[in-house]
């Protein structure tokens, strides 16, 4: 049986801090195997950078992704180039109608056309880039040397979990479908796309939670979490998921290069899932030690 001293030492990781009911991470008490993970989880958007780094430096990740997408990317680039050559001057004149007194008409035209080229590329890559994202997740998992048994059943980490409503509202349902983001981006935010980053920032904010949930879909499936568990898990980390999803959606919303970030974001999401799962393992062990402590106290009092 594990000693009470061992239990008390591990229990200190999730003692309450200034946020009632939420585990506080005191790094001086964190086990050595969780210290780096705890630091990374303090700022979830850092996993976006990790994903970008691994995509461009890990051959086992970027080569399968590029092999799947290279033919479609080349064809799409050729069609996009022809489109730009044939239509740029015409679109520049069209934009003058909306920005008659602006000195940045050419810049706005370049942004507008680059979004059209992105649409063309995505048309050629739509199926293959989905496969590339799934492969990027799988290769990231394999590179960490973890098998299916690494993903254990969901463990509640809060003593008092938040109450959540699993019935999605109209906005959540709209953003969760393929049509909602398209309508917001192509219709409601279309005038703002003529101004650098404004439309992209607003679109990323609207899509933050749905993007992060989509990027962790494979994680939730691996843990066999139900709808209620997913809702509670994300609510407990609402601002973590919102900040991660905002940066991910922002990068994916960039013209042309956003297609690359669509793959790297999946890698970053996988790396974050590994650290979240390590903490889940710790909480499961903590719960086991708690049960042992209660059993020990009952036997001792007898």
CSV table of C-alpha atoms in Angstrom, one decimal:
chain,number,residue,atom,x,y,z
A,1,UNK,CA,0.0,0.0,0.0
A,2,UNK,CA,1.2,3.5,-0.9
A,3,UNK,CA,2.2,5.5,2.2
A,4,UNK,CA,0.1,8.4,3.4
A,5,UNK,CA,3.2,10.7,2.9
A,6,UNK,CA,3.3,9.7,-0.8
A,7,UNK,CA,-0.4,10.5,-1.1
A,8,UNK,CA,-0.1,13.9,0.6
A,9,UNK,CA,2.8,14.9,-1.6
A,10,UNK,CA,0.9,14.0,-4.8
A,11,UNK,CA,-2.3,15.5,-3.6
A,12,UNK,CA,-0.7,18.9,-3.4
A,13,UNK,CA,-0.6,19.2,-7.1
A,14,UNK,CA,-4.3,19.8,-7.3
A,15,UNK,CA,-5.0,21.8,-4.1
A,16,UNK,CA,-7.4,24.6,-4.4
A,17,UNK,CA,-6.0,28.0,-5.2
A,18,UNK,CA,-7.7,31.3,-5.8
A,19,UNK,CA,-10.4,29.7,-8.1
A,20,UNK,CA,-13.0,27.8,-6.1
A,21,UNK,CA,-13.4,24.2,-7.1
A,22,UNK,CA,-10.7,24.4,-9.7
A,23,UNK,CA,-7.3,22.5,-9.3
A,24,UNK,CA,-4.4,24.8,-8.7
A,25,UNK,CA,-1.1,23.9,-10.1
A,26,UNK,CA,1.8,24.6,-7.7
A,27,UNK,CA,4.8,23.8,-9.7
A,28,UNK,CA,7.0,23.3,-6.7
A,29,UNK,CA,4.9,20.2,-5.9
A,30,UNK,CA,4.5,18.9,-9.4
A,31,UNK,CA,6.1,15.5,-10.1
A,32,UNK,CA,9.2,15.7,-12.3
A,33,UNK,CA,7.4,14.0,-15.2
A,34,UNK,CA,4.7,16.7,-15.2
A,35,UNK,CA,6.7,19.9,-14.7
A,36,UNK,CA,7.3,20.7,-18.3
A,37,UNK,CA,3.8,19.7,-19.3
A,38,UNK,CA,2.4,21.9,-16.6
A,39,UNK,CA,4.4,24.8,-17.8
A,40,UNK,CA,3.2,24.3,-21.4
A,41,UNK,CA,-0.4,24.0,-20.3
A,42,UNK,CA,-0.2,27.4,-18.7
A,43,UNK,CA,-0.3,28.9,-22.2
A,44,UNK,CA,-2.1,26.5,-24.6
A,45,UNK,CA,-1.4,28.6,-27.8
A,46,UNK,CA,2.3,27.5,-27.3
A,47,UNK,CA,1.2,24.1,-28.7
A,48,UNK,CA,0.5,25.9,-32.0
A,49,UNK,CA,4.2,26.8,-32.2
A,50,UNK,CA,5.1,23.2,-31.3
A,51,UNK,CA,3.0,21.9,-34.1
A,52,UNK,CA,4.6,24.3,-36.6
A,53,UNK,CA,8.1,23.3,-35.5
A,54,UNK,CA,7.4,19.6,-35.7
A,55,UNK,CA,5.8,19.9,-39.1
A,56,UNK,CA,8.9,21.5,-40.6
A,57,UNK,CA,11.5,19.5,-38.8
A,58,UNK,CA,10.1,16.0,-38.3
A,59,UNK,CA,10.4,14.1,-41.6
A,60,UNK,CA,8.1,11.3,-40.4
A,61,UNK,CA,5.3,14.0,-40.1
A,62,UNK,CA,5.8,16.4,-43.0
A,63,UNK,CA,6.8,13.9,-45.7
A,64,UNK,CA,3.5,11.8,-45.6
A,65,UNK,CA,1.5,15.1,-45.5
A,66,UNK,CA,3.3,16.6,-48.5
A,67,UNK,CA,3.2,13.3,-50.5
A,68,UNK,CA,-0.6,13.3,-50.1
A,69,UNK,CA,-1.0,17.0,-51.0
A,70,UNK,CA,1.7,17.8,-53.5
A,71,UNK,CA,-0.1,16.9,-56.7
A,72,UNK,CA,-3.3,18.8,-55.8
A,73,UNK,CA,-1.2,21.8,-54.5
A,74,UNK,CA,0.6,22.0,-57.8
A,75,UNK,CA,-2.5,21.9,-59.9
A,76,UNK,CA,-4.3,24.4,-57.7
A,77,UNK,CA,-1.3,26.7,-57.8
A,78,UNK,CA,-1.3,26.7,-61.6
A,79,UNK,CA,-5.0,27.4,-61.8
A,80,UNK,CA,-4.7,30.1,-59.2
A,81,UNK,CA,-1.8,31.8,-61.0
A,82,UNK,CA,-3.8,31.9,-64.3
A,83,UNK,CA,-6.8,33.3,-62.4
A,84,UNK,CA,-4.7,36.1,-60.9
A,85,UNK,CA,-3.2,37.0,-64.2
A,86,UNK,CA,-6.6,37.2,-65.9
A,87,UNK,CA,-8.6,38.9,-63.3
A,88,UNK,CA,-6.4,41.1,-61.0
A,89,UNK,CA,-6.8,44.3,-62.9
A,90,UNK,CA,-10.5,43.9,-63.2
A,91,UNK,CA,-10.9,43.2,-59.5
A,92,UNK,CA,-8.7,46.1,-58.6
A,93,UNK,CA,-11.1,48.4,-60.5
A,94,UNK,CA,-14.1,46.8,-58.8
A,95,UNK,CA,-12.6,47.4,-55.3
A,96,UNK,CA,-12.2,51.1,-56.2
A,97,UNK,CA,-16.0,51.4,-56.0
A,98,UNK,CA,-15.8,50.5,-52.2
A,99,UNK,CA,-12.4,52.2,-51.4
A,100,UNK,CA,-12.6,55.2,-53.7
A,101,UNK,CA,-10.5,57.5,-51.5
A,102,UNK,CA,-8.2,54.9,-50.0
A,103,UNK,CA,-4.5,54.8,-51.0
A,104,UNK,CA,-4.4,51.0,-50.3
A,105,UNK,CA,-6.6,49.8,-53.2
A,106,UNK,CA,-3.8,47.6,-54.6
A,107,UNK,CA,-3.1,46.0,-51.2
A,108,UNK,CA,-6.8,45.3,-50.7
A,109,UNK,CA,-7.0,43.8,-54.2
A,110,UNK,CA,-4.1,41.5,-53.4
A,111,UNK,CA,-5.7,40.3,-50.2
A,112,UNK,CA,-9.0,39.8,-52.0
A,113,UNK,CA,-7.4,37.8,-54.8
A,114,UNK,CA,-5.3,35.8,-52.4
A,115,UNK,CA,-8.4,34.6,-50.7
A,116,UNK,CA,-9.8,33.5,-54.0
A,117,UNK,CA,-6.5,31.6,-54.7
A,118,UNK,CA,-6.9,29.9,-51.3
A,119,UNK,CA,-10.4,28.8,-52.3
A,120,UNK,CA,-9.0,27.4,-55.5
A,121,UNK,CA,-6.3,25.5,-53.7
A,122,UNK,CA,-8.7,24.2,-51.1
A,123,UNK,CA,-10.9,22.9,-53.9
A,124,UNK,CA,-8.1,20.8,-55.2
A,125,UNK,CA,-6.9,19.7,-51.8
A,126,UNK,CA,-10.2,19.3,-49.8
A,127,UNK,CA,-10.1,15.5,-49.6
A,128,UNK,CA,-6.3,15.0,-49.4
A,129,UNK,CA,-5.7,17.7,-46.8
A,130,UNK,CA,-8.3,16.0,-44.5
A,131,UNK,CA,-6.3,12.8,-44.9
A,132,UNK,CA,-3.0,14.6,-44.3
A,133,UNK,CA,-4.4,16.1,-41.1
A,134,UNK,CA,-5.5,12.7,-39.8
A,135,UNK,CA,-2.1,11.2,-40.8
A,136,UNK,CA,-0.3,14.1,-39.0
A,137,UNK,CA,-2.2,13.2,-35.8
A,138,UNK,CA,-1.4,9.5,-36.2
A,139,UNK,CA,2.3,10.1,-36.9
A,140,UNK,CA,2.6,12.4,-34.0
A,141,UNK,CA,1.0,9.8,-31.7
A,142,UNK,CA,3.4,7.1,-33.1
A,143,UNK,CA,6.4,9.4,-32.7
A,144,UNK,CA,5.7,9.6,-29.0
A,145,UNK,CA,5.8,5.8,-28.7
A,146,UNK,CA,2.2,5.6,-27.3
A,147,UNK,CA,-0.3,2.9,-28.1
A,148,UNK,CA,-4.1,2.9,-27.8
A,149,UNK,CA,-3.8,1.9,-24.1
A,150,UNK,CA,-2.3,5.3,-23.3
A,151,UNK,CA,-5.7,6.9,-23.6
A,152,UNK,CA,-7.5,6.0,-20.5
A,153,UNK,CA,-11.2,6.6,-19.6
A,154,UNK,CA,-12.2,10.1,-18.6
A,155,UNK,CA,-11.5,11.2,-15.0
A,156,UNK,CA,-13.2,14.2,-13.5
A,157,UNK,CA,-10.5,16.6,-12.2
A,158,UNK,CA,-12.7,19.1,-10.3
A,159,UNK,CA,-14.2,18.4,-6.9
A,160,UNK,CA,-17.3,20.4,-8.0
A,161,UNK,CA,-17.6,20.2,-11.8
A,162,UNK,CA,-19.4,23.1,-13.6
A,163,UNK,CA,-22.9,22.6,-14.8
A,164,UNK,CA,-23.2,22.6,-18.5
A,165,UNK,CA,-26.0,22.6,-21.0
A,166,UNK,CA,-25.3,20.1,-23.7
A,167,UNK,CA,-28.1,21.5,-25.9
A,168,UNK,CA,-26.4,23.7,-28.4
A,169,UNK,CA,-27.8,27.1,-29.1
A,170,UNK,CA,-28.5,28.5,-32.6
A,171,UNK,CA,-25.0,30.1,-32.9
A,172,UNK,CA,-23.2,27.0,-31.7
A,173,UNK,CA,-25.1,24.8,-34.1
A,174,UNK,CA,-24.4,27.2,-37.0
A,175,UNK,CA,-20.7,27.4,-36.2
A,176,UNK,CA,-20.5,23.7,-35.9
A,177,UNK,CA,-21.9,23.1,-39.4
A,178,UNK,CA,-20.0,23.6,-42.6
A,179,UNK,CA,-22.5,26.3,-43.7
A,180,UNK,CA,-22.3,28.6,-40.6
A,181,UNK,CA,-18.6,29.6,-40.9
A,182,UNK,CA,-19.0,30.0,-44.7
A,183,UNK,CA,-22.0,32.4,-44.3
A,184,UNK,CA,-20.2,34.5,-41.6
A,185,UNK,CA,-16.9,34.7,-43.6
A,186,UNK,CA,-18.3,35.0,-47.1
A,187,UNK,CA,-21.4,37.2,-46.4
A,188,UNK,CA,-21.4,38.9,-43.0
A,189,UNK,CA,-17.6,39.6,-42.9
A,190,UNK,CA,-17.1,40.0,-46.6
A,191,UNK,CA,-16.8,43.8,-46.5
A,192,UNK,CA,-14.1,43.6,-43.8
A,193,UNK,CA,-11.9,41.3,-45.8
A,194,UNK,CA,-10.8,44.3,-47.8
A,195,UNK,CA,-9.1,45.5,-44.6
A,196,UNK,CA,-6.0,43.6,-43.4
A,197,UNK,CA,-6.7,41.1,-40.6
A,198,UNK,CA,-9.9,42.7,-39.4
A,199,UNK,CA,-12.2,40.1,-40.9
A,200,UNK,CA,-9.8,37.3,-40.1
A,201,UNK,CA,-9.6,38.3,-36.4
A,202,UNK,CA,-13.4,38.4,-36.1
A,203,UNK,CA,-13.9,35.1,-37.9
A,204,UNK,CA,-11.2,33.5,-35.7
A,205,UNK,CA,-13.0,34.7,-32.5
A,206,UNK,CA,-16.3,33.3,-33.6
A,207,UNK,CA,-14.7,30.0,-34.6
A,208,UNK,CA,-12.4,29.6,-31.6
A,209,UNK,CA,-14.3,27.0,-29.5
A,210,UNK,CA,-15.6,25.0,-32.5
A,211,UNK,CA,-12.1,24.9,-34.0
A,212,UNK,CA,-10.5,23.7,-30.8
A,213,UNK,CA,-13.2,21.1,-30.3
A,214,UNK,CA,-12.7,19.9,-33.8
A,215,UNK,CA,-8.9,19.7,-33.4
A,216,UNK,CA,-9.4,17.5,-30.2
A,217,UNK,CA,-12.0,15.3,-31.8
A,218,UNK,CA,-9.6,12.4,-32.1
A,219,UNK,CA,-8.6,12.9,-28.4
A,220,UNK,CA,-12.2,12.7,-27.2
A,221,UNK,CA,-12.8,9.6,-29.4
A,222,UNK,CA,-9.7,7.9,-28.1
A,223,UNK,CA,-10.9,8.4,-24.5
A,224,UNK,CA,-14.4,7.3,-25.5
A,225,UNK,CA,-15.9,10.5,-23.9
A,226,UNK,CA,-19.6,11.1,-24.2
A,227,UNK,CA,-21.2,14.5,-25.1
A,228,UNK,CA,-21.7,15.4,-21.4
A,229,UNK,CA,-18.1,14.6,-20.5
A,230,UNK,CA,-16.7,16.6,-23.5
A,231,UNK,CA,-18.9,19.6,-22.5
A,232,UNK,CA,-17.7,19.5,-18.9
A,233,UNK,CA,-14.0,19.0,-19.9
A,234,UNK,CA,-14.1,22.0,-22.2
A,235,UNK,CA,-16.0,24.2,-19.8
A,236,UNK,CA,-13.4,23.5,-17.1
A,237,UNK,CA,-10.7,24.7,-19.6
A,238,UNK,CA,-12.9,27.2,-21.4
A,239,UNK,CA,-10.3,30.0,-21.8
A,240,UNK,CA,-7.6,27.5,-22.6
A,241,UNK,CA,-9.7,26.1,-25.4
A,242,UNK,CA,-10.8,29.5,-26.6
A,243,UNK,CA,-7.2,30.9,-26.7
A,244,UNK,CA,-5.9,27.8,-28.4
A,245,UNK,CA,-8.8,27.7,-30.9
A,246,UNK,CA,-8.5,31.5,-31.6
A,247,UNK,CA,-4.9,31.2,-32.6
A,248,UNK,CA,-5.5,28.0,-34.6
A,249,UNK,CA,-8.4,29.6,-36.5
A,250,UNK,CA,-6.5,32.8,-37.0
A,251,UNK,CA,-3.6,31.0,-38.7
A,252,UNK,CA,-5.9,28.7,-40.7
A,253,UNK,CA,-7.8,31.8,-41.9
A,254,UNK,CA,-4.7,33.4,-43.4
A,255,UNK,CA,-4.7,33.3,-47.2
A,256,UNK,CA,-2.8,30.3,-48.8
A,257,UNK,CA,-0.4,29.6,-45.9
A,258,UNK,CA,-3.5,28.8,-43.8
A,259,UNK,CA,-3.7,25.5,-45.6
A,260,UNK,CA,-0.3,24.5,-44.1
A,261,UNK,CA,-1.3,25.6,-40.6
A,262,UNK,CA,-4.4,23.4,-40.9
A,263,UNK,CA,-2.0,20.5,-40.8
A,264,UNK,CA,0.4,21.9,-38.1
A,265,UNK,CA,-2.5,22.8,-35.9
A,266,UNK,CA,-3.5,19.1,-35.8
A,267,UNK,CA,0.0,18.2,-34.6
A,268,UNK,CA,-0.1,20.9,-31.9
A,269,UNK,CA,-3.5,19.6,-30.8
A,270,UNK,CA,-2.0,16.1,-30.5
A,271,UNK,CA,0.9,17.4,-28.4
A,272,UNK,CA,-1.5,19.2,-26.1
A,273,UNK,CA,-3.7,16.1,-25.8
A,274,UNK,CA,-0.6,14.2,-24.6
A,275,UNK,CA,0.0,16.6,-21.8
A,276,UNK,CA,-3.7,16.7,-20.9
A,277,UNK,CA,-3.7,12.9,-20.8
A,278,UNK,CA,-0.7,12.9,-18.5
A,279,UNK,CA,-2.6,15.0,-16.0
A,280,UNK,CA,-5.6,12.7,-16.4
A,281,UNK,CA,-3.3,9.8,-15.4
A,282,UNK,CA,-2.1,11.7,-12.4
A,283,UNK,CA,-5.7,12.5,-11.3
A,284,UNK,CA,-6.6,8.8,-11.7
A,285,UNK,CA,-3.7,7.8,-9.5
A,286,UNK,CA,-4.6,10.5,-7.0
A,287,UNK,CA,-8.2,9.1,-6.8
A,288,UNK,CA,-6.8,5.7,-6.2
A,289,UNK,CA,-4.6,6.9,-3.4
A,290,UNK,CA,-7.6,8.8,-1.9
A,291,UNK,CA,-9.6,5.6,-1.8
A,292,UNK,CA,-6.6,3.8,-0.2
A,293,UNK,CA,-6.3,6.5,2.4
A,294,UNK,CA,-10.0,6.3,3.3
A,295,UNK,CA,-9.8,2.5,3.5
A,296,UNK,CA,-6.7,2.8,5.7
A,297,UNK,CA,-8.5,5.2,8.0
A,298,UNK,CA,-11.5,3.0,8.3
A,299,UNK,CA,-9.4,0.0,9.1
A,300,UNK,CA,-7.3,2.0,11.6
A,301,UNK,CA,-10.3,3.3,13.5
A,302,UNK,CA,-11.6,-0.2,13.9
